[in-house]
């Protein structure tokens, strides 16, 4: 982790990763235009109008081949010529409200020097409705940090920003994930996510590649708890049982049923279907790896099966 850019005059750079995000990119950029001194888009060679729209909206655009979200974002940190004192990570299908933009500009300028990162509370908008229940709000995410004091974990899925050299604080304000694509897109997107998460499970089981030491002690309290439960409890539940209980817990105990018809679709798809898909892919991949004599053969087999390229 370098300190390049640290100590510069106050300012905020918003970094957005994109691939075929013409539906969302203008909204994302518009939401931060009043607070970000620099908007940097790291594009994975989009084939739609993403780059043109981003540049027209005032963003700088760099293009780089995509491996995974962590590698792509860290490449942007290293190669994006970021000179502001603060960095803000925003997904293309996210946006911030005017209240959060105002707080960012006012409060970051006066932030104590021992604060290295800022947690935001993200809300999820599904089918035009805020998903308030089922454990989906608030989701505390570290999305703002001092230049030179933050990196994204080297993981294939469920990566978080890790900060060093200071404490974190929480900032209130509207911060939303509001994908405007349809369910077909959701299914396709989460199918890819499930493949990456299945690899994370197999990597834990077999030690296929080295991803670096896990900095779980530096995560937010919420992220720590979720990762602990997933690793030490959920992963030990018999096949197929975990997704069912997780859905029922979200839908009944965490009051997901109050989110209405669209909420049922979301909690079912994201809380049961997706979790079962991950477990099914792990099972399928493990069957395919049975005749592999070593990790080199396992990695090669997984690359053939998934189309992903894992670095041993």
PDB file of C-alpha atoms in Angstrom:
ATOM      1  CA  UNK A   1       0.000   0.000   0.000  1.00  0.00           C
ATOM      2  CA  UNK A   2       1.539   3.258  -1.096  1.00  0.00           C
ATOM      3  CA  UNK A   3       0.967   6.727   0.220  1.00  0.00           C
ATOM      4  CA  UNK A   4       0.909   8.336  -3.211  1.00  0.00           C
ATOM      5  CA  UNK A   5      -1.500  11.237  -3.204  1.00  0.00           C
ATOM      6  CA  UNK A   6      -1.749  11.289   0.606  1.00  0.00           C
ATOM      7  CA  UNK A   7      -1.227  14.746   1.989  1.00  0.00           C
ATOM      8  CA  UNK A   8      -2.576  16.502  -1.103  1.00  0.00           C
ATOM      9  CA  UNK A   9      -5.062  19.359  -0.759  1.00  0.00           C
ATOM     10  CA  UNK A  10      -8.542  18.262   0.243  1.00  0.00           C
ATOM     11  CA  UNK A  11     -10.589  16.610  -2.475  1.00  0.00           C
ATOM     12  CA  UNK A  12     -12.548  13.488  -3.338  1.00  0.00           C
ATOM     13  CA  UNK A  13     -12.067  11.091  -6.234  1.00  0.00           C
ATOM     14  CA  UNK A  14     -14.988   8.798  -7.039  1.00  0.00           C
ATOM     15  CA  UNK A  15     -13.921   5.522  -8.664  1.00  0.00           C
ATOM     16  CA  UNK A  16     -16.495   3.505 -10.620  1.00  0.00           C
ATOM     17  CA  UNK A  17     -15.958   0.109 -12.275  1.00  0.00           C
ATOM     18  CA  UNK A  18     -17.990  -0.484 -15.432  1.00  0.00           C
ATOM     19  CA  UNK A  19     -18.827  -3.025 -18.084  1.00  0.00           C
ATOM     20  CA  UNK A  20     -21.805  -2.298 -20.333  1.00  0.00           C
ATOM     21  CA  UNK A  21     -23.396   0.094 -17.833  1.00  0.00           C
ATOM     22  CA  UNK A  22     -25.055   2.574 -20.197  1.00  0.00           C
ATOM     23  CA  UNK A  23     -28.275   2.128 -18.207  1.00  0.00           C
ATOM     24  CA  UNK A  24     -26.753   3.414 -14.967  1.00  0.00           C
ATOM     25  CA  UNK A  25     -23.521   5.336 -15.531  1.00  0.00           C
ATOM     26  CA  UNK A  26     -25.042   8.794 -16.082  1.00  0.00           C
ATOM     27  CA  UNK A  27     -27.123   8.512 -12.905  1.00  0.00           C
ATOM     28  CA  UNK A  28     -24.116   7.416 -10.847  1.00  0.00           C
ATOM     29  CA  UNK A  29     -21.938  10.254 -12.126  1.00  0.00           C
ATOM     30  CA  UNK A  30     -24.692  12.850 -11.721  1.00  0.00           C
ATOM     31  CA  UNK A  31     -25.149  11.876  -8.074  1.00  0.00           C
ATOM     32  CA  UNK A  32     -21.490  12.595  -7.210  1.00  0.00           C
ATOM     33  CA  UNK A  33     -20.831  15.504  -9.553  1.00  0.00           C
ATOM     34  CA  UNK A  34     -21.465  18.059  -6.819  1.00  0.00           C
ATOM     35  CA  UNK A  35     -19.053  16.476  -4.349  1.00  0.00           C
ATOM     36  CA  UNK A  36     -16.346  14.663  -6.321  1.00  0.00           C
ATOM     37  CA  UNK A  37     -13.422  16.715  -7.582  1.00  0.00           C
ATOM     38  CA  UNK A  38     -12.475  13.860  -9.897  1.00  0.00           C
ATOM     39  CA  UNK A  39     -14.540  10.981 -11.295  1.00  0.00           C
ATOM     40  CA  UNK A  40     -12.529   8.009 -12.533  1.00  0.00           C
ATOM     41  CA  UNK A  41     -14.219   5.214 -14.485  1.00  0.00           C
ATOM     42  CA  UNK A  42     -12.294   1.942 -14.871  1.00  0.00           C
ATOM     43  CA  UNK A  43     -13.976   0.225 -17.799  1.00  0.00           C
ATOM     44  CA  UNK A  44     -13.610  -3.427 -18.828  1.00  0.00           C
ATOM     45  CA  UNK A  45     -13.855  -2.709 -22.574  1.00  0.00           C
ATOM     46  CA  UNK A  46     -17.604  -2.141 -22.726  1.00  0.00           C
ATOM     47  CA  UNK A  47     -19.327  -2.826 -26.035  1.00  0.00           C
ATOM     48  CA  UNK A  48     -22.192  -0.397 -25.437  1.00  0.00           C
ATOM     49  CA  UNK A  49     -22.173   3.403 -24.933  1.00  0.00           C
ATOM     50  CA  UNK A  50     -20.763   3.321 -21.387  1.00  0.00           C
ATOM     51  CA  UNK A  51     -17.450   5.000 -22.234  1.00  0.00           C
ATOM     52  CA  UNK A  52     -19.022   7.686 -24.427  1.00  0.00           C
ATOM     53  CA  UNK A  53     -21.644   8.533 -21.808  1.00  0.00           C
ATOM     54  CA  UNK A  54     -19.117   8.588 -18.968  1.00  0.00           C
ATOM     55  CA  UNK A  55     -16.784  10.929 -20.822  1.00  0.00           C
ATOM     56  CA  UNK A  56     -19.661  13.198 -21.847  1.00  0.00           C
ATOM     57  CA  UNK A  57     -20.677  13.373 -18.171  1.00  0.00           C
ATOM     58  CA  UNK A  58     -17.210  14.597 -17.229  1.00  0.00           C
ATOM     59  CA  UNK A  59     -15.466  11.424 -16.060  1.00  0.00           C
ATOM     60  CA  UNK A  60     -11.963  10.284 -16.847  1.00  0.00           C
ATOM     61  CA  UNK A  61     -12.030   6.792 -18.362  1.00  0.00           C
ATOM     62  CA  UNK A  62      -9.314   4.155 -18.250  1.00  0.00           C
ATOM     63  CA  UNK A  63      -9.760   0.691 -19.746  1.00  0.00           C
ATOM     64  CA  UNK A  64      -8.299  -2.502 -18.340  1.00  0.00           C
ATOM     65  CA  UNK A  65      -9.016  -6.211 -18.835  1.00  0.00           C
ATOM     66  CA  UNK A  66     -11.220  -7.558 -16.036  1.00  0.00           C
ATOM     67  CA  UNK A  67     -10.112 -10.455 -13.810  1.00  0.00           C
ATOM     68  CA  UNK A  68     -12.213  -9.820 -10.709  1.00  0.00           C
ATOM     69  CA  UNK A  69     -13.563  -6.785  -8.878  1.00  0.00           C
ATOM     70  CA  UNK A  70     -10.752  -6.651  -6.327  1.00  0.00           C
ATOM     71  CA  UNK A  71      -7.972  -6.806  -8.921  1.00  0.00           C
ATOM     72  CA  UNK A  72      -9.730  -4.285 -11.154  1.00  0.00           C
ATOM     73  CA  UNK A  73     -10.274  -1.749  -8.399  1.00  0.00           C
ATOM     74  CA  UNK A  74      -6.739  -2.077  -7.034  1.00  0.00           C
ATOM     75  CA  UNK A  75      -5.406  -1.613 -10.565  1.00  0.00           C
ATOM     76  CA  UNK A  76      -7.332   1.647 -10.680  1.00  0.00           C
ATOM     77  CA  UNK A  77      -5.823   2.753  -7.368  1.00  0.00           C
ATOM     78  CA  UNK A  78      -2.336   2.032  -8.672  1.00  0.00           C
ATOM     79  CA  UNK A  79      -2.738   3.425 -12.178  1.00  0.00           C
ATOM     80  CA  UNK A  80      -5.470   6.037 -11.930  1.00  0.00           C
ATOM     81  CA  UNK A  81      -3.254   9.022 -11.015  1.00  0.00           C
ATOM     82  CA  UNK A  82      -5.470   9.780  -8.038  1.00  0.00           C
ATOM     83  CA  UNK A  83      -4.308  12.997  -6.389  1.00  0.00           C
ATOM     84  CA  UNK A  84      -7.115  13.839  -3.991  1.00  0.00           C
ATOM     85  CA  UNK A  85      -6.933  13.183  -0.273  1.00  0.00           C
ATOM     86  CA  UNK A  86     -10.053  10.959  -0.216  1.00  0.00           C
ATOM     87  CA  UNK A  87     -11.298   8.093  -2.420  1.00  0.00           C
ATOM     88  CA  UNK A  88     -14.939   7.051  -2.768  1.00  0.00           C
ATOM     89  CA  UNK A  89     -15.867   3.666  -4.239  1.00  0.00           C
ATOM     90  CA  UNK A  90     -19.204   3.678  -6.067  1.00  0.00           C
ATOM     91  CA  UNK A  91     -20.693   0.862  -8.151  1.00  0.00           C
ATOM     92  CA  UNK A  92     -22.198   1.853 -11.489  1.00  0.00           C
ATOM     93  CA  UNK A  93     -25.708   0.856 -10.388  1.00  0.00           C
ATOM     94  CA  UNK A  94     -25.452   2.824  -7.135  1.00  0.00           C
ATOM     95  CA  UNK A  95     -26.043   6.483  -6.403  1.00  0.00           C
ATOM     96  CA  UNK A  96     -25.915   8.884  -3.463  1.00  0.00           C
ATOM     97  CA  UNK A  97     -28.470  11.466  -2.373  1.00  0.00           C
ATOM     98  CA  UNK A  98     -27.905  15.194  -1.993  1.00  0.00           C
ATOM     99  CA  UNK A  99     -27.830  14.821   1.813  1.00  0.00           C
ATOM    100  CA  UNK A 100     -24.898  12.392   1.729  1.00  0.00           C
ATOM    101  CA  UNK A 101     -23.084  14.453  -0.898  1.00  0.00           C
ATOM    102  CA  UNK A 102     -23.353  17.513   1.345  1.00  0.00           C
ATOM    103  CA  UNK A 103     -22.080  15.609   4.382  1.00  0.00           C
ATOM    104  CA  UNK A 104     -19.177  14.192   2.428  1.00  0.00           C
ATOM    105  CA  UNK A 105     -18.040  17.626   1.337  1.00  0.00           C
ATOM    106  CA  UNK A 106     -18.482  19.235   4.768  1.00  0.00           C
ATOM    107  CA  UNK A 107     -17.497  16.428   7.132  1.00  0.00           C
ATOM    108  CA  UNK A 108     -14.558  14.944   5.227  1.00  0.00           C
ATOM    109  CA  UNK A 109     -12.875  18.338   5.089  1.00  0.00           C
ATOM    110  CA  UNK A 110     -13.016  18.523   8.892  1.00  0.00           C
ATOM    111  CA  UNK A 111     -12.389  14.846   9.611  1.00  0.00           C
ATOM    112  CA  UNK A 112      -9.863  14.162  12.428  1.00  0.00           C
ATOM    113  CA  UNK A 113      -6.504  12.972  11.143  1.00  0.00           C
ATOM    114  CA  UNK A 114      -6.826   9.606  12.905  1.00  0.00           C
ATOM    115  CA  UNK A 115      -9.857   8.654  10.775  1.00  0.00           C
ATOM    116  CA  UNK A 116      -8.801   6.458   7.856  1.00  0.00           C
ATOM    117  CA  UNK A 117     -12.160   5.297   6.516  1.00  0.00           C
ATOM    118  CA  UNK A 118     -15.882   6.022   6.479  1.00  0.00           C
ATOM    119  CA  UNK A 119     -18.750   3.520   6.592  1.00  0.00           C
ATOM    120  CA  UNK A 120     -21.980   4.202   4.703  1.00  0.00           C
ATOM    121  CA  UNK A 121     -25.379   2.536   5.124  1.00  0.00           C
ATOM    122  CA  UNK A 122     -26.556   1.168   1.801  1.00  0.00           C
ATOM    123  CA  UNK A 123     -30.202   0.581   0.989  1.00  0.00           C
ATOM    124  CA  UNK A 124     -31.305  -1.825  -1.752  1.00  0.00           C
ATOM    125  CA  UNK A 125     -33.939  -0.804  -4.297  1.00  0.00           C
ATOM    126  CA  UNK A 126     -35.617  -3.762  -6.020  1.00  0.00           C
ATOM    127  CA  UNK A 127     -38.393  -3.387  -8.618  1.00  0.00           C
ATOM    128  CA  UNK A 128     -38.588   0.265  -7.630  1.00  0.00           C
ATOM    129  CA  UNK A 129     -39.141  -0.470  -3.945  1.00  0.00           C
ATOM    130  CA  UNK A 130     -36.798  -0.085  -0.986  1.00  0.00           C
ATOM    131  CA  UNK A 131     -36.107  -3.492   0.607  1.00  0.00           C
ATOM    132  CA  UNK A 132     -36.269  -2.452   4.257  1.00  0.00           C
ATOM    133  CA  UNK A 133     -36.417  -5.873   5.923  1.00  0.00           C
ATOM    134  CA  UNK A 134     -34.861  -9.324   5.767  1.00  0.00           C
ATOM    135  CA  UNK A 135     -31.551  -8.037   7.119  1.00  0.00           C
ATOM    136  CA  UNK A 136     -30.974  -5.943   3.998  1.00  0.00           C
ATOM    137  CA  UNK A 137     -30.928  -2.544   5.673  1.00  0.00           C
ATOM    138  CA  UNK A 138     -28.770  -1.041   6.812  1.00  0.00           C
ATOM    139  CA  UNK A 139     -25.817  -2.720   5.119  1.00  0.00           C
ATOM    140  CA  UNK A 140     -22.711  -1.031   6.512  1.00  0.00           C
ATOM    141  CA  UNK A 141     -20.002  -0.715   3.874  1.00  0.00           C
ATOM    142  CA  UNK A 142     -16.619   0.993   4.020  1.00  0.00           C
ATOM    143  CA  UNK A 143     -16.685   3.020   0.827  1.00  0.00           C
ATOM    144  CA  UNK A 144     -14.663   6.158   1.616  1.00  0.00           C
ATOM    145  CA  UNK A 145     -11.032   6.210   2.727  1.00  0.00           C
ATOM    146  CA  UNK A 146      -7.942   8.372   2.792  1.00  0.00           C
ATOM    147  CA  UNK A 147      -5.773   8.096  -0.292  1.00  0.00           C
ATOM    148  CA  UNK A 148      -2.947   5.657   0.408  1.00  0.00           C
ATOM    149  CA  UNK A 149      -4.640   4.014   3.396  1.00  0.00           C
ATOM    150  CA  UNK A 150      -7.071   1.626   1.709  1.00  0.00           C
ATOM    151  CA  UNK A 151      -7.048  -1.397  -0.590  1.00  0.00           C
ATOM    152  CA  UNK A 152      -9.655  -3.913  -1.683  1.00  0.00           C
ATOM    153  CA  UNK A 153      -9.225  -7.430  -0.281  1.00  0.00           C
ATOM    154  CA  UNK A 154      -7.693  -9.897  -2.725  1.00  0.00           C
ATOM    155  CA  UNK A 155     -10.740 -12.135  -3.026  1.00  0.00           C
ATOM    156  CA  UNK A 156     -12.800 -13.470  -5.927  1.00  0.00           C
ATOM    157  CA  UNK A 157     -16.111 -12.687  -4.226  1.00  0.00           C
ATOM    158  CA  UNK A 158     -17.475 -10.702  -1.288  1.00  0.00           C
ATOM    159  CA  UNK A 159     -14.467  -8.407  -1.227  1.00  0.00           C
ATOM    160  CA  UNK A 160     -14.291  -5.474   1.193  1.00  0.00           C
ATOM    161  CA  UNK A 161     -12.146  -2.368   1.480  1.00  0.00           C
ATOM    162  CA  UNK A 162      -9.482  -2.671   4.181  1.00  0.00           C
ATOM    163  CA  UNK A 163      -7.966   0.465   5.682  1.00  0.00           C
ATOM    164  CA  UNK A 164      -4.774   0.894   7.685  1.00  0.00           C
ATOM    165  CA  UNK A 165      -3.331   3.561   9.934  1.00  0.00           C
ATOM    166  CA  UNK A 166      -6.517   4.840  11.518  1.00  0.00           C
ATOM    167  CA  UNK A 167     -10.038   4.234  12.742  1.00  0.00           C
ATOM    168  CA  UNK A 168     -13.327   4.223  10.866  1.00  0.00           C
ATOM    169  CA  UNK A 169     -16.455   6.277  11.451  1.00  0.00           C
ATOM    170  CA  UNK A 170     -20.021   6.145  10.146  1.00  0.00           C
ATOM    171  CA  UNK A 171     -21.662   8.779   7.957  1.00  0.00           C
ATOM    172  CA  UNK A 172     -25.437   9.102   7.541  1.00  0.00           C
ATOM    173  CA  UNK A 173     -27.127   9.856   4.233  1.00  0.00           C
ATOM    174  CA  UNK A 174     -28.849   8.291   1.248  1.00  0.00           C
ATOM    175  CA  UNK A 175     -26.720   5.644  -0.455  1.00  0.00           C
ATOM    176  CA  UNK A 176     -28.575   3.184  -2.659  1.00  0.00           C
ATOM    177  CA  UNK A 177     -28.088   0.176  -4.897  1.00  0.00           C
ATOM    178  CA  UNK A 178     -30.819   0.495  -7.522  1.00  0.00           C
ATOM    179  CA  UNK A 179     -30.238  -1.733 -10.537  1.00  0.00           C
ATOM    180  CA  UNK A 180     -32.698  -0.924 -13.297  1.00  0.00           C
ATOM    181  CA  UNK A 181     -32.147  -4.154 -15.229  1.00  0.00           C
ATOM    182  CA  UNK A 182     -34.670  -7.015 -15.292  1.00  0.00           C
ATOM    183  CA  UNK A 183     -34.750 -10.407 -13.547  1.00  0.00           C
ATOM    184  CA  UNK A 184     -33.053 -12.072 -16.525  1.00  0.00           C
ATOM    185  CA  UNK A 185     -30.062  -9.803 -15.947  1.00  0.00           C
ATOM    186  CA  UNK A 186     -30.180 -10.563 -12.212  1.00  0.00           C
ATOM    187  CA  UNK A 187     -30.076 -14.304 -12.920  1.00  0.00           C
ATOM    188  CA  UNK A 188     -27.190 -13.995 -15.377  1.00  0.00           C
ATOM    189  CA  UNK A 189     -25.216 -11.712 -13.059  1.00  0.00           C
ATOM    190  CA  UNK A 190     -25.702 -13.917 -10.012  1.00  0.00           C
ATOM    191  CA  UNK A 191     -24.854 -17.032 -11.977  1.00  0.00           C
ATOM    192  CA  UNK A 192     -21.432 -15.488 -12.529  1.00  0.00           C
ATOM    193  CA  UNK A 193     -21.218 -14.471  -8.876  1.00  0.00           C
ATOM    194  CA  UNK A 194     -22.070 -18.031  -7.823  1.00  0.00           C
ATOM    195  CA  UNK A 195     -19.219 -19.424  -9.920  1.00  0.00           C
ATOM    196  CA  UNK A 196     -16.756 -17.044  -8.262  1.00  0.00           C
ATOM    197  CA  UNK A 197     -18.078 -17.789  -4.790  1.00  0.00           C
ATOM    198  CA  UNK A 198     -17.915 -21.537  -5.461  1.00  0.00           C
ATOM    199  CA  UNK A 199     -14.266 -21.084  -6.359  1.00  0.00           C
ATOM    200  CA  UNK A 200     -13.704 -19.265  -3.055  1.00  0.00           C
ATOM    201  CA  UNK A 201     -15.143 -22.314  -1.244  1.00  0.00           C
ATOM    202  CA  UNK A 202     -12.981 -24.746  -3.203  1.00  0.00           C
ATOM    203  CA  UNK A 203      -9.939 -22.578  -2.666  1.00  0.00           C
ATOM    204  CA  UNK A 204     -10.549 -22.777   1.083  1.00  0.00           C
ATOM    205  CA  UNK A 205     -10.962 -26.568   0.868  1.00  0.00           C
ATOM    206  CA  UNK A 206      -7.967 -27.302  -1.343  1.00  0.00           C
ATOM    207  CA  UNK A 207      -5.649 -24.311  -0.972  1.00  0.00           C
ATOM    208  CA  UNK A 208      -5.558 -23.848  -4.754  1.00  0.00           C
ATOM    209  CA  UNK A 209      -4.086 -20.341  -4.932  1.00  0.00           C
ATOM    210  CA  UNK A 210      -2.742 -17.808  -2.465  1.00  0.00           C
ATOM    211  CA  UNK A 211      -4.930 -14.763  -2.124  1.00  0.00           C
ATOM    212  CA  UNK A 212      -3.032 -13.135   0.721  1.00  0.00           C
ATOM    213  CA  UNK A 213      -3.713 -13.001   4.425  1.00  0.00           C
ATOM    214  CA  UNK A 214      -7.319 -12.366   5.387  1.00  0.00           C
ATOM    215  CA  UNK A 215      -7.717  -9.045   7.172  1.00  0.00           C
ATOM    216  CA  UNK A 216     -11.027  -9.928   8.792  1.00  0.00           C
ATOM    217  CA  UNK A 217     -10.060  -8.093  11.976  1.00  0.00           C
ATOM    218  CA  UNK A 218     -10.108  -4.835   9.985  1.00  0.00           C
ATOM    219  CA  UNK A 219     -13.627  -5.295   8.611  1.00  0.00           C
ATOM    220  CA  UNK A 220     -16.718  -3.558   9.946  1.00  0.00           C
ATOM    221  CA  UNK A 221     -18.465  -5.312  12.841  1.00  0.00           C
ATOM    222  CA  UNK A 222     -21.327  -6.314  10.537  1.00  0.00           C
ATOM    223  CA  UNK A 223     -18.988  -7.731   7.878  1.00  0.00           C
ATOM    224  CA  UNK A 224     -16.994  -9.624  10.512  1.00  0.00           C
ATOM    225  CA  UNK A 225     -20.116 -11.238  11.897  1.00  0.00           C
ATOM    226  CA  UNK A 226     -21.442 -12.239   8.487  1.00  0.00           C
ATOM    227  CA  UNK A 227     -18.120 -13.746   7.444  1.00  0.00           C
ATOM    228  CA  UNK A 228     -17.765 -15.605  10.768  1.00  0.00           C
ATOM    229  CA  UNK A 229     -21.249 -17.120  10.462  1.00  0.00           C
ATOM    230  CA  UNK A 230     -20.709 -18.050   6.829  1.00  0.00           C
ATOM    231  CA  UNK A 231     -17.342 -19.685   7.488  1.00  0.00           C
ATOM    232  CA  UNK A 232     -17.930 -21.368  10.838  1.00  0.00           C
ATOM    233  CA  UNK A 233     -21.642 -22.178  10.881  1.00  0.00           C
ATOM    234  CA  UNK A 234     -23.304 -21.974   7.469  1.00  0.00           C
ATOM    235  CA  UNK A 235     -20.552 -23.905   5.651  1.00  0.00           C
ATOM    236  CA  UNK A 236     -20.991 -26.883   8.024  1.00  0.00           C
ATOM    237  CA  UNK A 237     -24.724 -27.314   7.453  1.00  0.00           C
ATOM    238  CA  UNK A 238     -25.661 -30.311   5.213  1.00  0.00           C
ATOM    239  CA  UNK A 239     -26.200 -29.640   1.508  1.00  0.00           C
ATOM    240  CA  UNK A 240     -29.414 -27.809   0.682  1.00  0.00           C
ATOM    241  CA  UNK A 241     -30.448 -27.155   4.280  1.00  0.00           C
ATOM    242  CA  UNK A 242     -28.538 -23.890   4.719  1.00  0.00           C
ATOM    243  CA  UNK A 243     -30.295 -21.983   1.894  1.00  0.00           C
ATOM    244  CA  UNK A 244     -33.730 -23.042   3.143  1.00  0.00           C
ATOM    245  CA  UNK A 245     -33.072 -21.963   6.723  1.00  0.00           C
ATOM    246  CA  UNK A 246     -31.368 -18.757   5.590  1.00  0.00           C
ATOM    247  CA  UNK A 247     -34.398 -17.798   3.483  1.00  0.00           C
ATOM    248  CA  UNK A 248     -36.835 -18.591   6.281  1.00  0.00           C
ATOM    249  CA  UNK A 249     -34.740 -16.617   8.770  1.00  0.00           C
ATOM    250  CA  UNK A 250     -34.694 -13.596   6.471  1.00  0.00           C
ATOM    251  CA  UNK A 251     -38.310 -13.844   5.447  1.00  0.00           C
ATOM    252  CA  UNK A 252     -39.892 -14.631   8.818  1.00  0.00           C
ATOM    253  CA  UNK A 253     -37.539 -13.739  11.693  1.00  0.00           C
ATOM    254  CA  UNK A 254     -36.115 -10.634   9.962  1.00  0.00           C
ATOM    255  CA  UNK A 255     -39.583  -9.662   8.702  1.00  0.00           C
ATOM    256  CA  UNK A 256     -38.860  -9.944   4.983  1.00  0.00           C
ATOM    257  CA  UNK A 257     -42.547 -10.666   4.405  1.00  0.00           C
ATOM    258  CA  UNK A 258     -43.226  -6.988   5.102  1.00  0.00           C
ATOM    259  CA  UNK A 259     -41.486  -6.100   1.827  1.00  0.00           C
ATOM    260  CA  UNK A 260     -44.497  -7.254  -0.189  1.00  0.00           C
ATOM    261  CA  UNK A 261     -44.649  -9.237  -3.415  1.00  0.00           C
ATOM    262  CA  UNK A 262     -41.499  -7.766  -4.915  1.00  0.00           C
ATOM    263  CA  UNK A 263     -39.767  -8.367  -1.586  1.00  0.00           C
ATOM    264  CA  UNK A 264     -40.725 -12.042  -1.655  1.00  0.00           C
ATOM    265  CA  UNK A 265     -39.182 -12.350  -5.127  1.00  0.00           C
ATOM    266  CA  UNK A 266     -36.005 -10.640  -3.961  1.00  0.00           C
ATOM    267  CA  UNK A 267     -35.572 -12.587  -0.715  1.00  0.00           C
ATOM    268  CA  UNK A 268     -36.330 -15.869  -2.498  1.00  0.00           C
ATOM    269  CA  UNK A 269     -33.929 -15.191  -5.385  1.00  0.00           C
ATOM    270  CA  UNK A 270     -31.120 -13.665  -3.353  1.00  0.00           C
ATOM    271  CA  UNK A 271     -31.581 -15.588  -0.111  1.00  0.00           C
ATOM    272  CA  UNK A 272     -32.533 -19.090  -1.298  1.00  0.00           C
ATOM    273  CA  UNK A 273     -32.017 -19.539  -5.048  1.00  0.00           C
ATOM    274  CA  UNK A 274     -28.585 -17.908  -5.109  1.00  0.00           C
ATOM    275  CA  UNK A 275     -27.307 -19.709  -2.003  1.00  0.00           C
ATOM    276  CA  UNK A 276     -28.495 -23.058  -3.401  1.00  0.00           C
ATOM    277  CA  UNK A 277     -26.851 -22.238  -6.736  1.00  0.00           C
ATOM    278  CA  UNK A 278     -23.504 -21.685  -4.991  1.00  0.00           C
ATOM    279  CA  UNK A 279     -23.789 -24.986  -3.112  1.00  0.00           C
ATOM    280  CA  UNK A 280     -24.784 -26.797  -6.322  1.00  0.00           C
ATOM    281  CA  UNK A 281     -21.778 -25.402  -8.194  1.00  0.00           C
ATOM    282  CA  UNK A 282     -19.434 -26.434  -5.370  1.00  0.00           C
ATOM    283  CA  UNK A 283     -20.878 -29.967  -5.510  1.00  0.00           C
ATOM    284  CA  UNK A 284     -20.660 -30.103  -9.303  1.00  0.00           C
ATOM    285  CA  UNK A 285     -17.075 -28.815  -9.353  1.00  0.00           C
ATOM    286  CA  UNK A 286     -15.983 -31.237  -6.635  1.00  0.00           C
ATOM    287  CA  UNK A 287     -17.312 -34.154  -8.682  1.00  0.00           C
ATOM    288  CA  UNK A 288     -15.277 -32.916 -11.634  1.00  0.00           C
ATOM    289  CA  UNK A 289     -12.115 -32.634  -9.532  1.00  0.00           C
ATOM    290  CA  UNK A 290     -12.149 -36.179  -8.161  1.00  0.00           C
ATOM    291  CA  UNK A 291      -9.614 -37.539 -10.663  1.00  0.00           C
ATOM    292  CA  UNK A 292      -7.253 -34.523 -10.421  1.00  0.00           C
ATOM    293  CA  UNK A 293      -3.950 -35.615  -8.819  1.00  0.00           C
ATOM    294  CA  UNK A 294      -2.834 -32.186  -7.572  1.00  0.00           C
ATOM    295  CA  UNK A 295      -3.759 -28.509  -7.350  1.00  0.00           C
ATOM    296  CA  UNK A 296      -2.257 -27.675 -10.733  1.00  0.00           C
ATOM    297  CA  UNK A 297      -4.637 -30.143 -12.331  1.00  0.00           C
ATOM    298  CA  UNK A 298      -7.544 -28.830 -10.231  1.00  0.00           C
ATOM    299  CA  UNK A 299      -6.868 -25.247 -11.281  1.00  0.00           C
ATOM    300  CA  UNK A 300      -6.649 -26.254 -14.940  1.00  0.00           C
ATOM    301  CA  UNK A 301      -9.910 -28.187 -14.679  1.00  0.00           C
ATOM    302  CA  UNK A 302     -11.704 -25.297 -12.978  1.00  0.00           C
ATOM    303  CA  UNK A 303     -10.449 -22.877 -15.609  1.00  0.00           C
ATOM    304  CA  UNK A 304     -11.895 -25.121 -18.321  1.00  0.00           C
ATOM    305  CA  UNK A 305     -15.210 -25.427 -16.474  1.00  0.00           C
ATOM    306  CA  UNK A 306     -15.655 -21.771 -15.556  1.00  0.00           C
ATOM    307  CA  UNK A 307     -13.785 -19.807 -18.212  1.00  0.00           C
ATOM    308  CA  UNK A 308     -12.061 -17.889 -15.409  1.00  0.00           C
ATOM    309  CA  UNK A 309      -8.291 -17.605 -15.173  1.00  0.00           C
ATOM    310  CA  UNK A 310      -6.890 -18.266 -11.721  1.00  0.00           C
ATOM    311  CA  UNK A 311      -3.290 -17.355 -10.966  1.00  0.00           C
ATOM    312  CA  UNK A 312      -1.554 -20.139  -8.995  1.00  0.00           C
TER     313      UNK A 312
END
